Tab-separated table of C-alpha atoms in Angstrom:
chain	number	residue	atom	x	y	z
A	26	MET	CA	103.547	98.264	126.858
A	27	LYS	CA	106.358	99.124	124.456
A	28	ASP	CA	105.720	95.980	122.450
A	29	GLN	CA	102.240	97.058	121.368
A	30	ASN	CA	101.310	97.515	117.729
A	31	ILE	CA	98.714	100.134	116.819
A	32	ILE	CA	96.857	101.661	113.872
A	33	PHE	CA	96.481	105.354	113.015
A	34	GLY	CA	93.159	106.300	111.434
A	35	ALA	CA	89.705	104.707	111.253
A	36	GLY	CA	89.103	105.359	107.572
A	37	MET	CA	88.407	102.414	105.299
A	38	ALA	CA	92.011	101.160	105.181
A	39	GLY	CA	92.494	101.523	108.936
A	40	LEU	CA	89.196	99.796	109.703
A	41	ALA	CA	90.138	96.897	107.439
A	42	ALA	CA	93.532	96.560	109.124
A	43	GLY	CA	91.877	96.617	112.545
A	44	TYR	CA	89.175	94.189	111.423
A	45	VAL	CA	91.617	91.402	110.615
A	46	SER	CA	94.395	92.144	113.127
A	47	GLY	CA	92.483	93.108	116.265
A	48	LEU	CA	95.000	95.921	116.838
A	49	PRO	CA	93.730	99.117	118.511
A	50	ILE	CA	92.916	102.053	116.239
A	51	PHE	CA	93.463	105.675	117.238
A	52	GLU	CA	91.174	108.059	115.364
A	53	ALA	CA	91.117	111.872	115.535
A	54	ALA	CA	87.385	112.195	114.771
A	55	ASP	CA	84.436	110.992	116.819
A	56	ALA	CA	83.137	108.539	114.214
A	57	PRO	CA	84.648	105.985	111.809
A	58	GLY	CA	84.967	106.266	108.044
A	59	GLY	CA	87.290	109.225	107.509
A	60	ILE	CA	86.262	111.239	104.457
A	61	CYS	CA	84.189	108.225	103.336
A	62	ALA	CA	81.556	108.886	105.982
A	63	SER	CA	77.973	110.047	105.555
A	64	TYR	CA	76.136	112.646	107.591
A	65	TYR	CA	72.733	114.326	107.623
A	66	LEU	CA	71.492	117.924	107.777
A	67	ARG	CA	67.928	118.989	108.392
A	68	PRO	CA	66.728	121.840	106.124
A	69	GLY	CA	67.582	125.190	107.652
A	70	THR	CA	70.123	123.787	110.134
A	71	SER	CA	73.892	123.390	110.349
A	72	GLU	CA	74.186	120.572	112.913
A	73	ARG	CA	75.666	117.434	111.406
A	74	LEU	CA	73.835	114.244	112.361
A	75	PHE	CA	75.776	111.030	111.869
A	76	THR	CA	72.703	108.814	111.863
A	77	PRO	CA	69.521	109.555	109.899
A	78	PRO	CA	66.685	111.149	111.901
A	79	ASP	CA	63.693	108.916	112.531
A	80	ASP	CA	61.366	111.089	110.447
A	81	GLY	CA	63.743	111.078	107.456
A	82	ASP	CA	63.544	114.869	107.170
A	83	ALA	CA	67.184	115.485	106.299
A	84	TYR	CA	69.585	115.681	103.373
A	85	ARG	CA	72.357	113.104	103.285
A	86	PHE	CA	75.880	114.125	102.307
A	87	GLU	CA	79.374	112.709	102.523
A	88	ILE	CA	82.247	114.415	104.282
A	89	GLY	CA	84.611	114.243	101.310
A	90	GLY	CA	82.014	114.570	98.539
A	91	GLY	CA	80.716	111.663	96.474
A	92	HIS	CA	82.670	108.484	97.194
A	93	TRP	CA	81.455	105.623	95.040
A	94	ILE	CA	82.743	102.060	95.164
A	95	PHE	CA	84.379	100.995	91.893
A	96	GLY	CA	86.691	98.215	90.769
A	97	GLY	CA	88.343	96.133	93.451
A	98	ASP	CA	88.631	92.398	93.894
A	99	ALA	CA	85.411	90.409	93.702
A	100	ALA	CA	86.102	88.946	97.143
A	101	VAL	CA	86.423	92.439	98.648
A	102	ARG	CA	83.173	93.531	97.010
A	103	GLN	CA	81.522	90.456	98.488
A	104	PHE	CA	82.838	91.387	101.930
A	105	ILE	CA	81.453	94.931	101.567
A	106	ASN	CA	78.130	93.639	100.297
A	107	ARG	CA	77.839	91.312	103.285
A	108	LEU	CA	78.240	94.210	105.719
A	109	SER	CA	76.231	96.777	103.773
A	110	SER	CA	74.160	95.669	100.786
A	111	LEU	CA	75.364	97.316	97.575
A	112	LYS	CA	73.424	98.655	94.614
A	113	GLU	CA	75.069	98.785	91.186
A	114	HIS	CA	74.919	101.891	88.964
A	115	LEU	CA	75.894	102.611	85.366
A	116	ARG	CA	77.804	105.878	85.284
A	117	ARG	CA	76.109	108.985	83.887
A	118	SER	CA	78.727	111.687	83.545
A	119	SER	CA	79.361	114.636	81.224
A	120	VAL	CA	81.617	117.553	80.451
A	121	SER	CA	79.547	120.686	80.932
A	122	PHE	CA	80.425	123.766	78.864
A	123	GLN	CA	78.076	126.255	80.482
A	124	ASN	CA	79.339	129.209	78.430
A	125	ASP	CA	78.208	127.363	75.292
A	126	ALA	CA	75.112	125.717	76.808
A	127	LEU	CA	76.636	122.384	75.767
A	128	SER	CA	76.893	119.057	77.565
A	129	VAL	CA	79.116	116.290	76.160
A	130	PRO	CA	79.058	112.740	77.563
A	131	TYR	CA	82.222	111.590	79.326
A	132	PRO	CA	84.843	110.867	78.140
A	133	LEU	CA	84.922	113.854	75.822
A	134	GLN	CA	87.230	112.296	73.215
A	135	ASN	CA	84.773	109.450	72.606
A	136	HIS	CA	81.836	111.780	71.885
A	137	LEU	CA	83.324	114.278	69.463
A	138	ARG	CA	80.161	114.589	67.374
A	139	TYR	CA	78.680	116.762	70.145
A	140	LEU	CA	81.381	119.369	69.392
A	141	GLY	CA	80.490	119.713	65.720
A	142	ALA	CA	81.951	118.250	62.542
A	143	GLU	CA	84.788	120.752	62.187
A	144	ILE	CA	86.158	120.337	65.717
A	145	ALA	CA	85.659	116.557	65.560
A	146	ALA	CA	87.641	116.276	62.319
A	147	GLN	CA	90.464	118.474	63.621
A	148	ALA	CA	90.618	116.596	66.925
A	149	LEU	CA	90.776	113.192	65.208
A	150	THR	CA	93.532	114.396	62.901
A	151	GLU	CA	95.580	115.539	65.899
A	152	MET	CA	94.918	112.384	67.904
A	153	ALA	CA	96.052	110.236	64.949
A	154	ARG	CA	99.495	111.851	64.794
A	155	PRO	CA	102.492	109.896	66.139
A	156	GLN	CA	102.851	110.469	69.846
A	157	ALA	CA	105.716	112.643	71.019
A	158	SER	CA	107.660	112.015	74.206
A	159	PHE	CA	106.341	113.611	77.392
A	160	ARG	CA	107.289	114.159	81.016
A	161	THR	CA	104.544	116.308	82.490
A	162	MET	CA	100.789	115.905	82.620
A	163	GLN	CA	100.403	118.921	80.331
A	164	GLU	CA	102.679	117.320	77.721
A	165	TRP	CA	100.883	113.987	78.048
A	166	LEU	CA	97.492	115.630	77.528
A	167	GLU	CA	98.600	117.448	74.380
A	168	THR	CA	100.342	114.354	73.002
A	169	CYS	CA	97.266	112.173	73.540
A	170	PHE	CA	94.451	114.554	72.669
A	171	GLY	CA	96.014	117.281	70.550
A	172	PRO	CA	95.892	121.072	70.931
A	173	THR	CA	92.242	121.450	69.857
A	174	LEU	CA	90.750	119.349	72.667
A	175	CYS	CA	93.358	120.584	75.113
A	176	GLN	CA	92.460	124.220	74.562
A	177	ARG	CA	88.761	123.404	74.530
A	178	PHE	CA	88.693	121.298	77.692
A	179	PHE	CA	91.726	119.428	79.031
A	180	PHE	CA	93.925	122.426	79.869
A	181	PRO	CA	91.299	124.642	81.530
A	182	PHE	CA	89.854	121.682	83.428
A	183	HIS	CA	93.228	120.428	84.686
A	184	GLU	CA	94.246	123.952	85.649
A	185	ARG	CA	91.365	123.801	88.135
A	186	TYR	CA	91.519	120.110	89.033
A	187	THR	CA	95.243	120.206	89.902
A	188	ALA	CA	95.292	123.846	91.112
A	189	GLY	CA	97.800	124.651	88.376
A	190	LEU	CA	100.123	121.699	89.024
A	191	TYR	CA	99.439	119.936	85.723
A	192	THR	CA	102.251	121.846	84.004
A	193	SER	CA	104.886	120.359	86.310
A	194	ILE	CA	103.629	116.996	87.652
A	195	ALA	CA	104.007	113.600	86.029
A	196	PRO	CA	100.978	112.199	84.166
A	197	GLN	CA	98.989	109.714	86.210
A	198	ASP	CA	95.408	109.911	84.968
A	199	ALA	CA	95.427	107.592	81.955
A	200	TYR	CA	92.938	105.290	83.681
A	201	LYS	CA	90.549	108.220	84.152
A	202	SER	CA	90.614	109.441	80.566
A	203	PRO	CA	91.432	106.418	78.356
A	204	VAL	CA	92.844	107.008	74.899
A	205	ASN	CA	91.531	104.768	72.125
A	206	LEU	CA	91.600	106.202	68.601
A	207	SER	CA	89.194	103.579	67.235
A	208	LEU	CA	86.567	104.492	69.833
A	209	ALA	CA	87.183	108.186	69.219
A	210	ILE	CA	86.516	107.709	65.497
A	211	GLN	CA	83.409	105.645	66.191
A	212	GLY	CA	82.190	108.195	68.741
A	213	ALA	CA	82.467	110.968	66.188
A	214	LEU	CA	79.657	109.236	64.311
A	215	GLN	CA	77.574	107.255	66.807
A	216	ASP	CA	77.244	106.000	70.373
A	217	VAL	CA	80.095	103.968	71.857
A	218	PRO	CA	80.337	101.708	74.915
A	219	ALA	CA	81.113	103.341	78.243
A	220	VAL	CA	84.782	103.132	79.215
A	221	GLY	CA	86.894	104.059	82.219
A	222	TYR	CA	87.591	102.808	85.715
A	223	ASN	CA	84.172	103.849	87.062
A	224	ALA	CA	81.863	103.018	84.142
A	225	THR	CA	80.078	100.805	86.677
A	226	PHE	CA	80.107	101.699	90.350
A	227	ARG	CA	78.358	100.643	93.528
A	228	TYR	CA	76.944	102.334	96.601
A	229	PRO	CA	75.293	100.924	99.739
A	230	HIS	CA	71.494	100.842	99.865
A	231	SER	CA	71.818	102.725	103.172
A	232	ASP	CA	74.907	104.949	103.366
A	233	LEU	CA	78.701	104.754	103.612
A	234	SER	CA	78.658	105.198	107.372
A	235	THR	CA	76.664	101.969	107.688
A	236	LEU	CA	79.626	100.174	106.131
A	237	ALA	CA	82.117	102.031	108.346
A	238	ARG	CA	80.133	101.314	111.510
A	239	ALA	CA	79.733	97.640	110.587
A	240	MET	CA	83.517	97.327	110.242
A	241	ALA	CA	84.074	99.363	113.400
A	242	GLN	CA	81.994	96.896	115.427
A	243	HIS	CA	84.798	94.376	114.916
A	244	CYS	CA	87.513	96.839	115.933
A	245	THR	CA	88.831	98.479	119.085
A	246	ILE	CA	88.772	102.209	118.341
A	247	HIS	CA	89.861	105.124	120.517
A	248	TYR	CA	88.108	108.226	119.188
A	249	GLY	CA	89.161	111.847	119.651
A	250	LYS	CA	92.843	110.844	119.591
A	251	ARG	CA	94.659	113.165	117.195
A	252	VAL	CA	98.354	112.356	116.886
A	253	ILE	CA	100.605	115.401	117.026
A	254	ARG	CA	104.034	113.812	117.382
A	255	VAL	CA	105.780	110.459	117.159
A	256	ASP	CA	109.196	110.106	118.766
A	257	VAL	CA	110.684	107.406	116.551
A	258	HIS	CA	113.784	107.018	118.743
A	259	GLU	CA	112.035	106.602	122.088
A	260	LYS	CA	109.022	105.033	120.330
A	261	ILE	CA	106.413	107.215	122.017
A	262	ILE	CA	103.224	108.646	120.492
A	263	TYR	CA	101.946	112.027	121.683
A	264	PHE	CA	98.292	113.053	121.292
A	265	ALA	CA	96.610	116.451	121.182
A	266	ASP	CA	94.787	115.691	124.458
A	267	GLY	CA	98.115	115.574	126.299
A	268	LYS	CA	98.267	111.787	126.581
A	269	GLU	CA	101.146	109.659	125.355
A	270	ILE	CA	101.689	105.959	124.783
A	271	PRO	CA	104.646	103.760	123.798
A	272	TYR	CA	104.570	101.634	120.673
A	273	ASN	CA	106.452	98.935	118.846
A	274	THR	CA	104.947	99.115	115.352
A	275	ILE	CA	102.518	101.521	113.688
A	276	ILE	CA	100.205	100.869	110.744
A	277	SER	CA	99.476	104.391	109.542
A	278	THR	CA	96.775	105.572	107.167
A	279	LEU	CA	97.669	109.232	107.726
A	280	PRO	CA	98.906	111.096	104.635
A	281	LEU	CA	102.540	110.364	103.880
A	282	ASN	CA	103.591	114.008	104.228
A	283	THR	CA	101.816	114.234	107.595
A	284	MET	CA	103.676	111.203	108.931
A	285	LEU	CA	107.023	112.652	107.881
A	286	SER	CA	106.125	115.880	109.667
A	287	ILE	CA	104.979	114.373	112.974
A	288	THR	CA	107.944	111.973	113.065
A	289	ASP	CA	110.360	114.784	112.136
A	290	ILE	CA	111.976	112.571	109.504
A	291	GLN	CA	113.949	114.716	107.054
A	292	LEU	CA	114.543	113.666	103.458
A	293	ASP	CA	117.085	115.168	101.117
A	294	VAL	CA	114.664	115.202	98.173
A	295	THR	CA	111.868	117.524	97.103
A	296	ALA	CA	108.494	116.417	98.447
A	297	ASP	CA	105.822	115.539	95.922
A	298	PRO	CA	102.876	117.954	95.806
A	299	PHE	CA	99.220	117.567	96.678
A	300	THR	CA	96.010	119.493	96.261
A	301	SER	CA	93.451	120.303	98.903
A	302	VAL	CA	89.749	120.434	98.085
A	303	LEU	CA	86.930	122.528	99.478
A	304	VAL	CA	83.825	120.344	99.274
A	305	LEU	CA	80.555	122.245	99.339
A	306	ASN	CA	77.477	120.139	100.100
A	307	ILE	CA	74.198	121.752	99.097
A	308	GLY	CA	70.564	120.724	99.546
A	309	ALA	CA	68.140	122.830	97.540
A	310	VAL	CA	64.940	123.108	95.600
A	311	LYS	CA	65.572	121.468	92.245
A	312	GLY	CA	66.038	123.789	89.268
A	313	ARG	CA	64.480	123.331	85.851
A	314	GLN	CA	67.826	122.610	84.178
A	315	CYS	CA	69.213	120.316	86.865
A	316	PRO	CA	71.168	117.580	85.021
A	317	GLN	CA	70.426	113.864	85.190
A	318	ASP	CA	74.144	113.054	85.445
A	319	HIS	CA	75.801	111.609	88.497
A	320	TRP	CA	78.553	114.204	88.120
A	321	LEU	CA	79.763	116.878	85.695
A	322	TYR	CA	83.248	118.119	84.853
A	323	THR	CA	83.179	121.910	84.551
A	324	PRO	CA	86.075	123.778	82.875
A	325	ASP	CA	84.458	127.222	82.797
A	326	ALA	CA	82.670	127.852	86.107
A	327	ARG	CA	83.245	131.449	87.200
A	328	SER	CA	83.485	130.329	90.826
A	329	GLY	CA	86.488	128.110	90.065
A	330	PHE	CA	85.070	124.686	90.909
A	331	HIS	CA	85.958	121.742	88.684
A	332	ARG	CA	83.215	119.230	89.465
A	333	VAL	CA	79.539	119.189	90.369
A	334	GLY	CA	78.163	115.903	91.680
A	335	VAL	CA	74.493	115.114	92.165
A	336	TYR	CA	74.128	112.695	95.068
A	337	SER	CA	70.381	112.397	94.565
A	338	ASN	CA	70.812	111.245	90.954
A	339	VAL	CA	72.687	108.243	92.333
A	340	ASP	CA	69.970	107.513	94.870
A	341	ALA	CA	66.890	109.439	96.010
A	342	SER	CA	67.648	108.485	99.620
A	343	PHE	CA	70.097	111.407	99.706
A	344	LEU	CA	66.996	113.637	99.911
A	345	PRO	CA	64.572	114.336	102.740
A	346	THR	CA	61.603	111.980	102.592
A	347	SER	CA	59.279	114.714	101.314
A	348	GLY	CA	61.712	115.531	98.488
A	349	GLN	CA	61.860	111.883	97.468
A	350	LEU	CA	58.100	111.769	97.078
A	351	GLN	CA	57.707	115.094	95.278
A	352	HIS	CA	60.909	114.934	93.160
A	353	ASN	CA	61.433	118.645	93.813
A	354	ARG	CA	64.724	118.656	95.755
A	355	VAL	CA	68.359	117.986	94.879
A	356	SER	CA	71.431	117.028	96.908
A	357	LEU	CA	74.734	118.235	95.439
A	358	TYR	CA	78.459	118.348	96.091
A	359	ILE	CA	80.779	120.893	94.502
A	360	GLU	CA	84.570	120.499	94.479
A	361	ARG	CA	87.199	123.204	94.155
A	362	ALA	CA	90.923	122.428	94.360
A	363	TYR	CA	93.596	124.537	96.053
A	364	ALA	CA	97.367	124.281	96.067
A	365	GLY	CA	98.287	121.909	98.883
A	366	GLY	CA	97.356	123.270	102.282
A	367	ALA	CA	96.479	126.786	101.045
A	368	LYS	CA	93.270	126.952	103.053
A	369	PRO	CA	91.168	130.054	102.379
A	370	ALA	CA	90.101	132.290	105.245
A	371	GLU	CA	86.572	131.884	106.585
A	372	SER	CA	85.504	135.156	104.929
A	373	GLU	CA	86.798	133.858	101.588
A	374	VAL	CA	84.879	130.605	102.054
A	375	GLN	CA	81.656	132.505	102.705
A	376	ASP	CA	82.191	134.684	99.612
A	377	TYR	CA	82.896	131.564	97.568
A	378	ILE	CA	79.719	129.876	98.826
A	379	GLN	CA	77.640	132.852	97.764
A	380	HIS	CA	79.232	132.892	94.302
A	381	VAL	CA	78.676	129.147	93.847
A	382	VAL	CA	75.036	129.353	94.874
A	383	THR	CA	74.454	132.316	92.556
A	384	GLU	CA	76.138	130.542	89.646
A	385	LEU	CA	74.215	127.285	90.130
A	386	GLN	CA	70.997	129.293	90.290
A	387	GLU	CA	71.922	131.060	87.047
A	388	TRP	CA	72.502	127.644	85.473
A	389	GLN	CA	69.054	126.691	86.854
A	390	PHE	CA	70.510	123.656	88.579
A	391	ILE	CA	68.999	124.841	91.866
A	392	GLU	CA	66.499	127.351	93.207
A	393	ASP	CA	66.225	128.142	96.925
A	394	VAL	CA	68.999	126.641	99.080
A	395	GLU	CA	67.897	124.771	102.202
A	396	VAL	CA	71.289	123.649	103.528
A	397	CYS	CA	74.849	124.535	102.575
A	398	ASP	CA	77.802	122.952	104.359
A	399	PRO	CA	81.535	123.243	103.498
A	400	THR	CA	84.288	120.742	104.369
A	401	TRP	CA	88.021	121.283	103.898
A	402	VAL	CA	89.932	118.158	102.832
A	403	ASP	CA	93.564	119.054	103.400
A	404	VAL	CA	95.126	116.207	101.400
A	405	ALA	CA	92.604	115.339	98.691
A	406	TYR	CA	94.627	114.466	95.567
A	407	THR	CA	98.256	113.385	95.588
A	408	TRP	CA	100.702	113.880	92.723
A	409	ALA	CA	104.310	113.152	91.803
A	410	TYR	CA	106.957	115.143	89.987
A	411	PRO	CA	108.624	113.433	87.000
A	412	ASP	CA	111.289	110.943	88.134
A	413	SER	CA	110.548	111.713	91.787
A	414	ARG	CA	112.095	109.467	94.462
A	415	TRP	CA	110.287	111.165	97.350
A	416	LYS	CA	107.507	108.626	97.916
A	417	ASP	CA	109.791	105.590	97.842
A	418	GLU	CA	112.343	107.233	100.125
A	419	ALA	CA	109.633	108.393	102.534
A	420	LEU	CA	108.127	104.910	102.795
A	421	ARG	CA	111.557	103.347	103.347
A	422	ALA	CA	112.479	105.923	105.977
A	423	LEU	CA	109.301	105.277	107.960
A	424	GLU	CA	109.706	101.511	107.678
A	425	THR	CA	113.136	101.900	109.302
A	426	TYR	CA	111.257	102.886	112.459
A	427	ASN	CA	108.567	100.171	112.165
A	428	ILE	CA	105.966	102.509	110.649
A	429	TYR	CA	104.068	101.033	107.717
A	430	GLN	CA	101.890	103.219	105.524
A	431	VAL	CA	98.667	101.886	103.986
A	432	GLY	CA	95.740	103.273	102.011
A	433	ARG	CA	95.192	105.985	99.449
A	434	TYR	CA	96.875	108.821	101.335
A	435	GLY	CA	99.220	106.713	103.390
A	436	ARG	CA	100.902	105.412	100.251
A	437	TRP	CA	100.331	108.592	98.203
A	438	GLN	CA	98.380	106.962	95.366
A	439	PHE	CA	94.920	107.159	93.883
A	440	GLN	CA	92.644	104.251	94.723
A	441	GLY	CA	89.052	103.661	95.668
A	442	ILE	CA	87.306	102.308	98.735
A	443	ALA	CA	87.516	98.657	97.665
A	444	ASP	CA	91.271	98.774	97.074
A	445	SER	CA	91.834	100.620	100.355
A	446	ILE	CA	89.975	97.862	102.211
A	447	ARG	CA	91.995	95.196	100.391
A	448	ASP	CA	95.276	96.919	101.323
A	449	GLY	CA	94.149	97.218	104.932
A	450	PHE	CA	93.366	93.494	105.012
A	451	ILE	CA	96.785	92.586	103.653
A	452	VAL	CA	98.788	94.768	106.051
A	453	GLY	CA	96.553	93.975	109.017
A	454	ALA	CA	96.807	90.228	108.383
A	455	SER	CA	100.598	90.423	108.620
A	456	PHE	CA	100.180	91.284	112.315
A	457	LEU	CA	98.022	88.296	113.210
C-alpha cells in the first residue's frame, strides 16, 4: 500500500488531476467542486441543497461567491463546454461611489469623464508623469494612477480588498487593472473598448456543480476525508475521522500554508500573507436602484465590504422560477476581506449581516430579504512580500517528500477555473 499515489482535494484542479490519472481523491466536503460549487436555498430556509429542487423554487448561489470562467486555453474551454455547455457574457462592471451617488464603468482610469473635467485632467496629468520605482502595491498604484485617483478610489478600495496588506505586499494586480495612457485619454472623452482579463467570461447554462459532478463521475473520490496530519518521514496520512493510510506521492490542491502546517515542515523565511473572505449570499426582493452590472467595486461601504456581485444579472436561473418570470427578485453575493485567518465570532457575523442588509436596502439594491447565507473562505486571496522566497522554498521543501502542489491555492497564485483545470491535467498526466 505504501506505493500508492493520491490526490488531496476535489476542487477543479484536483478533479482534473483525478480525471486524467485515475488516482484516488480525498475530499473533506461531501460534494465535489470546492469553493467553485453551486448550491440552492428555498426562500425562508437555511438548508443548503446541492441539486436544484424539482419545482425550481430556490435561489442559486456559489460557495465562494461568483466564480466565472475566463481566459484559459481553447482546448480546456472545449473540454469544459463538452461536460457542461457554456454561455458567453460580456462583462458589465463598475466602481460604485455610493456617497456621491456615482457609478463609473470599470476600469476607472479608462472612464475618467464620469468623474468630471477637473478630476479627469488632473488624473491624466499625473498618469503621464515618468514612472517612479516601486516595491509595494501601494507604491505601484500611486506610480501608475497618481495621487488623485489613488485617494479617490485605489487606496480605499485596496485597504478593504487586501485587509490593509496593500501597503506592504508586492504588486500583482496589473492584469486586473491595466494601465494604458492612450486609452485613459480616449476614455476621458468617449467610450473605449473593454479591457482586462475578464472582459469576456463564460458560465455553464446549468451551474458550476454540474461541471464538478461531470468531472467527478470519471474520478474515484472519498468524501468526508479531512486531512489533519501528514507524516512525511513515515509517509502516513492521518484523517479527522481517525483513519490513516500510507502513501508514496501526493498531489495536493490544499493551500500551500496548510500543507506546510500539516506536514510540520519548517522554513527559515517569513511566510507570505493571505486574506480570508466572508461571502454573504443574499436572495431578496429587487430594489428600485438595483444595478444592471455583474459586479461592483465599492470603496465606501459602511459595512466594510469591497465587492457586490449580482448573480442574477449574469443569468436569471440564479433566481427561483417565480422570480425569473416576474423580474422582481435578485440574487447577490457580497465579499468582505479579513486579515488571514482572523475569523469573526458568530455574533460579529450576525451583526455584520444586519448592517449589510440595512445598507443595501438604503442603496435600494434590495427590499425584503428572503434568504441570507454566509460562508467563510479561510484562504481566499494569496499575496507575496517584495523579494519573498517563501513560496519557492515551500514548494521545493514539499517536493523533497514527494508532495506536489497544484491549483490556485496549492501554488499560491491567482488563476481562474480554466487554468486550474489545465494545471490539474498536466500534473495528473505525469502519473499515468
